[in-house]
PDB file of C-alpha atoms in Angstrom:
ATOM      1  CA  UNK A 300      -0.541 -80.417   3.126  1.00 80.00           C
ATOM      2  CA  UNK A 301      -4.216 -81.360   3.398  1.00 81.00           C
ATOM      3  CA  UNK A 302      -4.798 -78.840   6.196  1.00 84.00           C
ATOM      4  CA  UNK A 303      -3.251 -76.051   4.143  1.00 84.00           C
ATOM      5  CA  UNK A 304      -5.360 -77.090   1.144  1.00 84.00           C
ATOM      6  CA  UNK A 305      -8.536 -77.100   3.257  1.00 85.00           C
ATOM      7  CA  UNK A 306      -7.718 -73.672   4.683  1.00 84.00           C
ATOM      8  CA  UNK A 307      -7.095 -72.179   1.249  1.00 83.00           C
ATOM      9  CA  UNK A 308     -10.190 -73.770  -0.277  1.00 84.00           C
ATOM     10  CA  UNK A 309     -12.268 -72.202   2.500  1.00 86.00           C
ATOM     11  CA  UNK A 310     -10.615 -68.849   1.842  1.00 83.00           C
ATOM     12  CA  UNK A 311     -11.736 -68.998  -1.796  1.00 82.00           C
ATOM     13  CA  UNK A 312     -15.329 -69.235  -0.633  1.00 83.00           C
ATOM     14  CA  UNK A 313     -15.039 -66.730   2.213  1.00 82.00           C
ATOM     15  CA  UNK A 314     -14.435 -64.226  -0.568  1.00 79.00           C
ATOM     16  CA  UNK A 315     -16.385 -63.997  -3.856  1.00 82.00           C
ATOM     17  CA  UNK A 316     -13.477 -65.323  -5.960  1.00 83.00           C
ATOM     18  CA  UNK A 317     -14.404 -69.010  -5.799  1.00 82.00           C
ATOM     19  CA  UNK A 318     -18.118 -68.430  -6.345  1.00 87.00           C
ATOM     20  CA  UNK A 319     -17.574 -65.968  -9.198  1.00 87.00           C
ATOM     21  CA  UNK A 320     -15.053 -68.160 -11.055  1.00 87.00           C
ATOM     22  CA  UNK A 321     -17.254 -71.257 -10.820  1.00 89.00           C
ATOM     23  CA  UNK A 322     -20.483 -69.388 -11.584  1.00 90.00           C
ATOM     24  CA  UNK A 323     -19.047 -67.622 -14.648  1.00 89.00           C
ATOM     25  CA  UNK A 324     -17.589 -70.796 -16.148  1.00 89.00           C
ATOM     26  CA  UNK A 325     -20.691 -72.854 -15.435  1.00 89.00           C
ATOM     27  CA  UNK A 326     -22.842 -70.115 -16.964  1.00 89.00           C
ATOM     28  CA  UNK A 327     -20.661 -70.153 -20.069  1.00 88.00           C
ATOM     29  CA  UNK A 328     -20.920 -73.947 -20.153  1.00 86.00           C
ATOM     30  CA  UNK A 329     -24.711 -73.648 -20.116  1.00 85.00           C
ATOM     31  CA  UNK A 330     -24.614 -70.988 -22.836  1.00 86.00           C
ATOM     32  CA  UNK A 331     -22.371 -73.011 -25.160  1.00 83.00           C
ATOM     33  CA  UNK A 332     -24.404 -76.139 -24.432  1.00 82.00           C
ATOM     34  CA  UNK A 333     -27.587 -74.264 -25.395  1.00 80.00           C
ATOM     35  CA  UNK A 334     -25.932 -73.245 -28.661  1.00 78.00           C
ATOM     36  CA  UNK A 335     -25.050 -76.897 -29.216  1.00 74.00           C
ATOM     37  CA  UNK A 336     -28.685 -77.909 -28.738  1.00 74.00           C
ATOM     38  CA  UNK A 337     -29.874 -75.308 -31.252  1.00 76.00           C
ATOM     39  CA  UNK A 338     -27.699 -76.926 -33.917  1.00 69.00           C
ATOM     40  CA  UNK A 339     -29.549 -80.214 -33.401  1.00 62.00           C
ATOM     41  CA  UNK A 340     -26.286 -82.173 -33.676  1.00 61.00           C
ATOM     42  CA  UNK A 341     -23.849 -83.397 -31.039  1.00 60.00           C
ATOM     43  CA  UNK A 342     -21.057 -83.270 -33.632  1.00 61.00           C
ATOM     44  CA  UNK A 343     -20.377 -79.682 -32.518  1.00 70.00           C
ATOM     45  CA  UNK A 344     -19.495 -80.763 -28.997  1.00 76.00           C
ATOM     46  CA  UNK A 345     -15.772 -80.402 -29.791  1.00 76.00           C
ATOM     47  CA  UNK A 346     -16.368 -76.745 -30.689  1.00 77.00           C
ATOM     48  CA  UNK A 347     -18.132 -76.254 -27.354  1.00 79.00           C
ATOM     49  CA  UNK A 348     -15.196 -77.658 -25.397  1.00 83.00           C
ATOM     50  CA  UNK A 349     -12.752 -75.658 -27.498  1.00 82.00           C
ATOM     51  CA  UNK A 350     -14.542 -72.421 -26.586  1.00 82.00           C
ATOM     52  CA  UNK A 351     -14.676 -73.428 -22.919  1.00 85.00           C
ATOM     53  CA  UNK A 352     -10.962 -74.231 -22.932  1.00 85.00           C
ATOM     54  CA  UNK A 353     -10.029 -70.647 -23.787  1.00 84.00           C
ATOM     55  CA  UNK A 354     -12.139 -69.282 -20.942  1.00 87.00           C
ATOM     56  CA  UNK A 355     -10.701 -71.808 -18.481  1.00 86.00           C
ATOM     57  CA  UNK A 356      -7.181 -70.668 -19.311  1.00 86.00           C
ATOM     58  CA  UNK A 357      -8.283 -67.100 -18.534  1.00 88.00           C
ATOM     59  CA  UNK A 358      -9.684 -68.166 -15.157  1.00 90.00           C
ATOM     60  CA  UNK A 359      -6.551 -69.989 -13.943  1.00 91.00           C
ATOM     61  CA  UNK A 360      -4.529 -66.766 -13.380  1.00 91.00           C
ATOM     62  CA  UNK A 361      -7.369 -65.450 -11.197  1.00 91.00           C
ATOM     63  CA  UNK A 362      -7.462 -68.668  -9.161  1.00 91.00           C
ATOM     64  CA  UNK A 363      -3.700 -68.904  -8.635  1.00 91.00           C
ATOM     65  CA  UNK A 364      -2.752 -65.224  -8.250  1.00 90.00           C
ATOM     66  CA  UNK A 365      -3.425 -65.105  -4.521  1.00 86.00           C
ATOM     67  CA  UNK A 366      -1.897 -68.450  -3.536  1.00 85.00           C
ATOM     68  CA  UNK A 367       1.410 -67.030  -2.287  1.00 86.00           C
ATOM     69  CA  UNK A 368       1.128 -63.363  -3.255  1.00 85.00           C
ATOM     70  CA  UNK A 369      -1.513 -62.829  -0.573  1.00 80.00           C
ATOM     71  CA  UNK A 370       0.804 -64.369   2.037  1.00 79.00           C
ATOM     72  CA  UNK A 371       3.586 -62.000   0.974  1.00 80.00           C
ATOM     73  CA  UNK A 372       1.305 -58.960   0.896  1.00 81.00           C
ATOM     74  CA  UNK A 373      -0.154 -59.624   4.332  1.00 79.00           C
ATOM     75  CA  UNK A 374       3.318 -60.510   5.706  1.00 78.00           C
ATOM     76  CA  UNK A 375       2.236 -63.976   6.836  1.00 75.00           C
ATOM     77  CA  UNK A 376       4.673 -65.798   4.561  1.00 72.00           C
ATOM     78  CA  UNK A 377       7.324 -66.223   7.250  1.00 72.00           C
ATOM     79  CA  UNK A 378       4.716 -67.505   9.682  1.00 74.00           C
ATOM     80  CA  UNK A 379       3.645 -70.023   7.063  1.00 73.00           C
ATOM     81  CA  UNK A 380       7.238 -71.171   6.563  1.00 72.00           C
ATOM     82  CA  UNK A 381       7.713 -71.703  10.293  1.00 74.00           C
ATOM     83  CA  UNK A 382       4.725 -74.042  10.558  1.00 74.00           C
ATOM     84  CA  UNK A 383       5.531 -77.724  11.262  1.00 77.00           C
ATOM     85  CA  UNK A 384       4.889 -78.625   7.621  1.00 79.00           C
ATOM     86  CA  UNK A 385       7.467 -79.407   4.961  1.00 84.00           C
ATOM     87  CA  UNK A 386       8.015 -76.865   2.211  1.00 85.00           C
ATOM     88  CA  UNK A 387       6.734 -79.430  -0.279  1.00 87.00           C
ATOM     89  CA  UNK A 388       3.609 -79.786   1.851  1.00 88.00           C
ATOM     90  CA  UNK A 389       3.035 -76.024   1.817  1.00 87.00           C
ATOM     91  CA  UNK A 390       3.439 -75.740  -1.951  1.00 90.00           C
ATOM     92  CA  UNK A 391       1.441 -78.927  -2.524  1.00 90.00           C
ATOM     93  CA  UNK A 392      -1.389 -77.656  -0.327  1.00 90.00           C
ATOM     94  CA  UNK A 393      -1.548 -74.348  -2.185  1.00 91.00           C
ATOM     95  CA  UNK A 394      -1.563 -76.152  -5.528  1.00 94.00           C
ATOM     96  CA  UNK A 395      -4.228 -78.615  -4.388  1.00 93.00           C
ATOM     97  CA  UNK A 396      -6.516 -75.790  -3.271  1.00 92.00           C
ATOM     98  CA  UNK A 397      -6.216 -73.966  -6.616  1.00 93.00           C
ATOM     99  CA  UNK A 398      -6.584 -77.172  -8.600  1.00 93.00           C
ATOM    100  CA  UNK A 399      -9.671 -78.203  -6.641  1.00 93.00           C
ATOM    101  CA  UNK A 400     -11.459 -75.005  -7.656  1.00 92.00           C
ATOM    102  CA  UNK A 401     -10.346 -75.517 -11.256  1.00 93.00           C
ATOM    103  CA  UNK A 402     -11.392 -79.184 -11.147  1.00 92.00           C
ATOM    104  CA  UNK A 403     -14.900 -78.254  -9.978  1.00 91.00           C
ATOM    105  CA  UNK A 404     -15.167 -75.874 -12.936  1.00 90.00           C
ATOM    106  CA  UNK A 405     -14.065 -78.546 -15.447  1.00 90.00           C
ATOM    107  CA  UNK A 406     -16.099 -81.427 -14.010  1.00 89.00           C
ATOM    108  CA  UNK A 407     -19.199 -79.230 -14.048  1.00 86.00           C
ATOM    109  CA  UNK A 408     -19.180 -79.540 -17.846  1.00 84.00           C
ATOM    110  CA  UNK A 409     -20.078 -83.225 -17.484  1.00 85.00           C
ATOM    111  CA  UNK A 410     -23.579 -82.322 -16.278  1.00 83.00           C
ATOM    112  CA  UNK A 411     -24.954 -80.991 -19.596  1.00 81.00           C
ATOM    113  CA  UNK A 412     -23.294 -83.886 -21.420  1.00 80.00           C
ATOM    114  CA  UNK A 413     -25.154 -86.364 -19.180  1.00 82.00           C
ATOM    115  CA  UNK A 414     -28.392 -84.499 -19.935  1.00 78.00           C
ATOM    116  CA  UNK A 415     -27.596 -84.728 -23.634  1.00 75.00           C
ATOM    117  CA  UNK A 416     -27.124 -88.478 -23.192  1.00 75.00           C
ATOM    118  CA  UNK A 417     -30.813 -88.857 -22.287  1.00 75.00           C
ATOM    119  CA  UNK A 418     -31.853 -87.456 -25.666  1.00 71.00           C
ATOM    120  CA  UNK A 419     -29.131 -88.662 -27.997  1.00 69.00           C
ATOM    121  CA  UNK A 420     -25.868 -90.536 -28.343  1.00 75.00           C
ATOM    122  CA  UNK A 421     -23.042 -88.077 -27.790  1.00 72.00           C
ATOM    123  CA  UNK A 422     -19.462 -89.102 -28.566  1.00 77.00           C
ATOM    124  CA  UNK A 423     -18.385 -90.028 -25.040  1.00 82.00           C
ATOM    125  CA  UNK A 424     -14.810 -90.692 -26.108  1.00 83.00           C
ATOM    126  CA  UNK A 425     -14.598 -87.090 -27.344  1.00 84.00           C
ATOM    127  CA  UNK A 426     -16.272 -85.767 -24.179  1.00 85.00           C
ATOM    128  CA  UNK A 427     -14.010 -87.633 -21.773  1.00 88.00           C
ATOM    129  CA  UNK A 428     -10.987 -86.860 -23.939  1.00 88.00           C
ATOM    130  CA  UNK A 429     -11.712 -83.133 -23.651  1.00 88.00           C
ATOM    131  CA  UNK A 430     -12.253 -83.358 -19.903  1.00 91.00           C
ATOM    132  CA  UNK A 431      -9.038 -85.319 -19.334  1.00 90.00           C
ATOM    133  CA  UNK A 432      -7.156 -82.891 -21.604  1.00 90.00           C
ATOM    134  CA  UNK A 433      -8.504 -79.894 -19.678  1.00 91.00           C
ATOM    135  CA  UNK A 434      -7.562 -81.458 -16.340  1.00 93.00           C
ATOM    136  CA  UNK A 435      -4.020 -82.278 -17.487  1.00 93.00           C
ATOM    137  CA  UNK A 436      -3.414 -78.953 -19.215  1.00 91.00           C
ATOM    138  CA  UNK A 437      -4.988 -77.167 -16.260  1.00 91.00           C
ATOM    139  CA  UNK A 438      -2.729 -79.022 -13.834  1.00 94.00           C
ATOM    140  CA  UNK A 439       0.367 -77.752 -15.642  1.00 93.00           C
ATOM    141  CA  UNK A 440      -0.944 -74.176 -15.881  1.00 93.00           C
ATOM    142  CA  UNK A 441      -2.054 -74.173 -12.234  1.00 94.00           C
ATOM    143  CA  UNK A 442       1.468 -75.216 -11.216  1.00 94.00           C
ATOM    144  CA  UNK A 443       2.893 -72.417 -13.384  1.00 94.00           C
ATOM    145  CA  UNK A 444       0.517 -69.944 -11.738  1.00 93.00           C
ATOM    146  CA  UNK A 445       1.459 -71.069  -8.228  1.00 93.00           C
ATOM    147  CA  UNK A 446       5.148 -70.733  -9.123  1.00 94.00           C
ATOM    148  CA  UNK A 447       4.716 -67.189 -10.454  1.00 93.00           C
ATOM    149  CA  UNK A 448       2.642 -66.235  -7.405  1.00 91.00           C
ATOM    150  CA  UNK A 449       5.496 -67.449  -5.188  1.00 89.00           C
ATOM    151  CA  UNK A 450       7.819 -64.888  -6.789  1.00 89.00           C
ATOM    152  CA  UNK A 451       5.824 -61.708  -6.159  1.00 87.00           C
ATOM    153  CA  UNK A 452       3.759 -59.948  -3.509  1.00 86.00           C
ATOM    154  CA  UNK A 453       1.507 -58.423  -6.170  1.00 89.00           C
ATOM    155  CA  UNK A 454      -1.554 -60.408  -7.132  1.00 89.00           C
ATOM    156  CA  UNK A 455      -1.864 -58.312 -10.296  1.00 91.00           C
ATOM    157  CA  UNK A 456       1.675 -59.174 -11.411  1.00 92.00           C
ATOM    158  CA  UNK A 457       1.064 -62.844 -10.594  1.00 91.00           C
ATOM    159  CA  UNK A 458      -2.139 -62.875 -12.662  1.00 92.00           C
ATOM    160  CA  UNK A 459      -0.598 -61.005 -15.610  1.00 93.00           C
ATOM    161  CA  UNK A 460       2.504 -63.214 -15.520  1.00 93.00           C
ATOM    162  CA  UNK A 461       0.424 -66.396 -15.556  1.00 92.00           C
ATOM    163  CA  UNK A 462      -1.769 -65.027 -18.341  1.00 92.00           C
ATOM    164  CA  UNK A 463       1.356 -64.157 -20.366  1.00 92.00           C
ATOM    165  CA  UNK A 464       2.644 -67.709 -19.891  1.00 89.00           C
ATOM    166  CA  UNK A 465      -0.716 -69.124 -21.013  1.00 86.00           C
ATOM    167  CA  UNK A 466      -0.765 -66.920 -24.131  1.00 86.00           C
ATOM    168  CA  UNK A 467       2.839 -67.835 -24.955  1.00 84.00           C
ATOM    169  CA  UNK A 468       2.033 -71.546 -24.753  1.00 82.00           C
ATOM    170  CA  UNK A 469      -1.043 -71.092 -26.929  1.00 79.00           C
ATOM    171  CA  UNK A 470       0.995 -69.234 -29.579  1.00 79.00           C
ATOM    172  CA  UNK A 471       4.138 -71.383 -29.530  1.00 77.00           C
ATOM    173  CA  UNK A 472       2.848 -73.458 -32.453  1.00 69.00           C
ATOM    174  CA  UNK A 473       2.864 -70.371 -34.674  1.00 70.00           C
ATOM    175  CA  UNK A 474       6.667 -70.316 -34.369  1.00 68.00           C
ATOM    176  CA  UNK A 475       6.833 -73.298 -36.688  1.00 65.00           C
ATOM    177  CA  UNK A 476       5.139 -71.262 -39.408  1.00 66.00           C
ATOM    178  CA  UNK A 477       7.584 -68.372 -39.014  1.00 68.00           C
ATOM    179  CA  UNK A 478      10.865 -70.246 -39.386  1.00 67.00           C
ATOM    180  CA  UNK A 479      12.446 -73.011 -41.413  1.00 68.00           C
ATOM    181  CA  UNK A 480      15.067 -73.788 -38.754  1.00 68.00           C
ATOM    182  CA  UNK A 481      14.703 -77.473 -37.949  1.00 69.00           C
ATOM    183  CA  UNK A 482      16.034 -77.141 -34.403  1.00 72.00           C
ATOM    184  CA  UNK A 483      13.630 -74.315 -33.523  1.00 68.00           C
ATOM    185  CA  UNK A 484      10.721 -76.198 -35.069  1.00 70.00           C
ATOM    186  CA  UNK A 485      11.676 -79.337 -33.157  1.00 71.00           C
ATOM    187  CA  UNK A 486      11.863 -77.473 -29.827  1.00 74.00           C
ATOM    188  CA  UNK A 487       8.548 -75.714 -30.489  1.00 70.00           C
ATOM    189  CA  UNK A 488       6.909 -79.042 -31.330  1.00 73.00           C
ATOM    190  CA  UNK A 489       8.292 -80.693 -28.193  1.00 74.00           C
ATOM    191  CA  UNK A 490       7.162 -77.977 -25.749  1.00 74.00           C
ATOM    192  CA  UNK A 491       3.846 -77.400 -27.511  1.00 76.00           C
ATOM    193  CA  UNK A 492       1.039 -77.780 -24.990  1.00 80.00           C
ATOM    194  CA  UNK A 493      -1.593 -77.308 -27.676  1.00 79.00           C
ATOM    195  CA  UNK A 494      -0.525 -80.240 -29.866  1.00 78.00           C
ATOM    196  CA  UNK A 495      -0.477 -82.567 -26.848  1.00 83.00           C
ATOM    197  CA  UNK A 496      -3.840 -81.229 -25.684  1.00 84.00           C
ATOM    198  CA  UNK A 497      -5.466 -81.772 -29.075  1.00 82.00           C
ATOM    199  CA  UNK A 498      -4.526 -85.453 -29.161  1.00 81.00           C
ATOM    200  CA  UNK A 499      -6.880 -86.040 -26.211  1.00 85.00           C
ATOM    201  CA  UNK A 500      -9.711 -83.951 -27.666  1.00 81.00           C
ATOM    202  CA  UNK A 501      -9.806 -86.305 -30.635  1.00 78.00           C
ATOM    203  CA  UNK A 502     -10.593 -89.194 -28.307  1.00 73.00           C
ATOM    204  CA  UNK A 503      -7.055 -90.636 -28.327  1.00 78.00           C
ATOM    205  CA  UNK A 504      -5.467 -91.083 -24.907  1.00 83.00           C
ATOM    206  CA  UNK A 505      -1.689 -90.679 -25.048  1.00 82.00           C
ATOM    207  CA  UNK A 506       0.366 -91.866 -22.088  1.00 89.00           C
ATOM    208  CA  UNK A 507       3.367 -89.874 -23.327  1.00 88.00           C
ATOM    209  CA  UNK A 508       1.365 -86.643 -23.428  1.00 88.00           C
ATOM    210  CA  UNK A 509      -0.181 -87.326 -20.021  1.00 91.00           C
ATOM    211  CA  UNK A 510       3.294 -87.895 -18.568  1.00 93.00           C
ATOM    212  CA  UNK A 511       4.447 -84.629 -20.189  1.00 91.00           C
ATOM    213  CA  UNK A 512       1.738 -82.550 -18.487  1.00 92.00           C
ATOM    214  CA  UNK A 513       2.299 -84.295 -15.141  1.00 94.00           C
ATOM    215  CA  UNK A 514       6.059 -83.722 -15.457  1.00 94.00           C
ATOM    216  CA  UNK A 515       5.546 -80.009 -16.174  1.00 92.00           C
ATOM    217  CA  UNK A 516       3.266 -79.787 -13.143  1.00 94.00           C
ATOM    218  CA  UNK A 517       5.873 -81.433 -10.912  1.00 95.00           C
ATOM    219  CA  UNK A 518       8.657 -79.214 -12.298  1.00 94.00           C
ATOM    220  CA  UNK A 519       6.795 -75.987 -11.549  1.00 93.00           C
ATOM    221  CA  UNK A 520       5.923 -77.257  -8.073  1.00 93.00           C
ATOM    222  CA  UNK A 521       9.545 -78.224  -7.462  1.00 94.00           C
ATOM    223  CA  UNK A 522      10.773 -74.701  -8.302  1.00 91.00           C
ATOM    224  CA  UNK A 523       8.784 -72.891  -5.575  1.00 88.00           C
ATOM    225  CA  UNK A 524       9.723 -75.651  -3.116  1.00 89.00           C
ATOM    226  CA  UNK A 525      13.386 -74.844  -3.746  1.00 89.00           C
ATOM    227  CA  UNK A 526      12.648 -71.113  -3.550  1.00 83.00           C
ATOM    228  CA  UNK A 527      11.016 -71.444  -0.133  1.00 82.00           C
ATOM    229  CA  UNK A 528      13.627 -73.910   1.112  1.00 82.00           C
ATOM    230  CA  UNK A 529      16.192 -71.143   0.627  1.00 80.00           C
ATOM    231  CA  UNK A 530      13.883 -68.624   2.304  1.00 70.00           C
ATOM    232  CA  UNK A 531      13.276 -70.975   5.217  1.00 66.00           C
ATOM    233  CA  UNK A 532      17.008 -71.636   5.582  1.00 63.00           C
ATOM    234  CA  UNK A 533      17.744 -67.911   5.426  1.00 58.00           C
ATOM    235  CA  UNK A 534      15.140 -67.223   8.098  1.00 51.00           C
ATOM    236  CA  UNK A 535      16.633 -69.885  10.365  1.00 45.00           C
ATOM    237  CA  UNK A 536      20.109 -68.351  10.053  1.00 44.00           C
ATOM    238  CA  UNK A 537      18.771 -64.885  10.890  1.00 38.00           C
ATOM    239  CA  UNK A 538      16.991 -66.314  13.953  1.00 32.00           C
ATOM    240  CA  UNK A 539      20.171 -68.087  15.074  1.00 35.00           C
ATOM    241  CA  UNK A 540      22.217 -64.894  14.822  1.00 41.00           C
ATOM    242  CA  UNK A 541      19.593 -63.062  16.876  1.00 39.00           C
ATOM    243  CA  UNK A 542      19.814 -65.664  19.604  1.00 37.00           C
TER     244      UNK A 542
END
């Protein structure tokens, strides 16, 4: 798994994708941080992280779109599946590579907060709450993106599909305002990523919400593992018949 992750991380930086994604998000972080400084109050730091969150969700489809789609497009998927690595290791390595790039983007936002700490007393509980929330939410969305990428050879379809999933999850809370059905409202509240995310941004760490995001991540990593287990088994049967 680690070798696959290392290989994919290198591939992000052999091409401009990794540099561009990190540079754009760090530039936006600097811009929003500058706006925060012009207000003269660290009380707006939540607004800064809220703006950054939206942009991070737009970057995840770009990071994850090539994870498996590129293997399918270049016809190296079967070679990958025949490597002496478990299917879980392959999927885990792909996820780890994508999540590492995303993690660098998120953790970069700590730098301006540390600088702010030299000149004032920022609300560190709010800062760390937002960072933890972004990492947890991002973990779930990265897993969703890897899963969608595993289903198609088109990077464009993988990116659009992941973006559609992100938009759906951001809008799911509006369902509660459109219906009076208690069951629908209850389901929407339970699967709401936004409500669980916001609890962290207020400086309140929730074990239940953390477990929810981790569980979603594991679920959407389990699905491509099962998908490729069937593909690997099918490939083995074809090879046996040929022999």
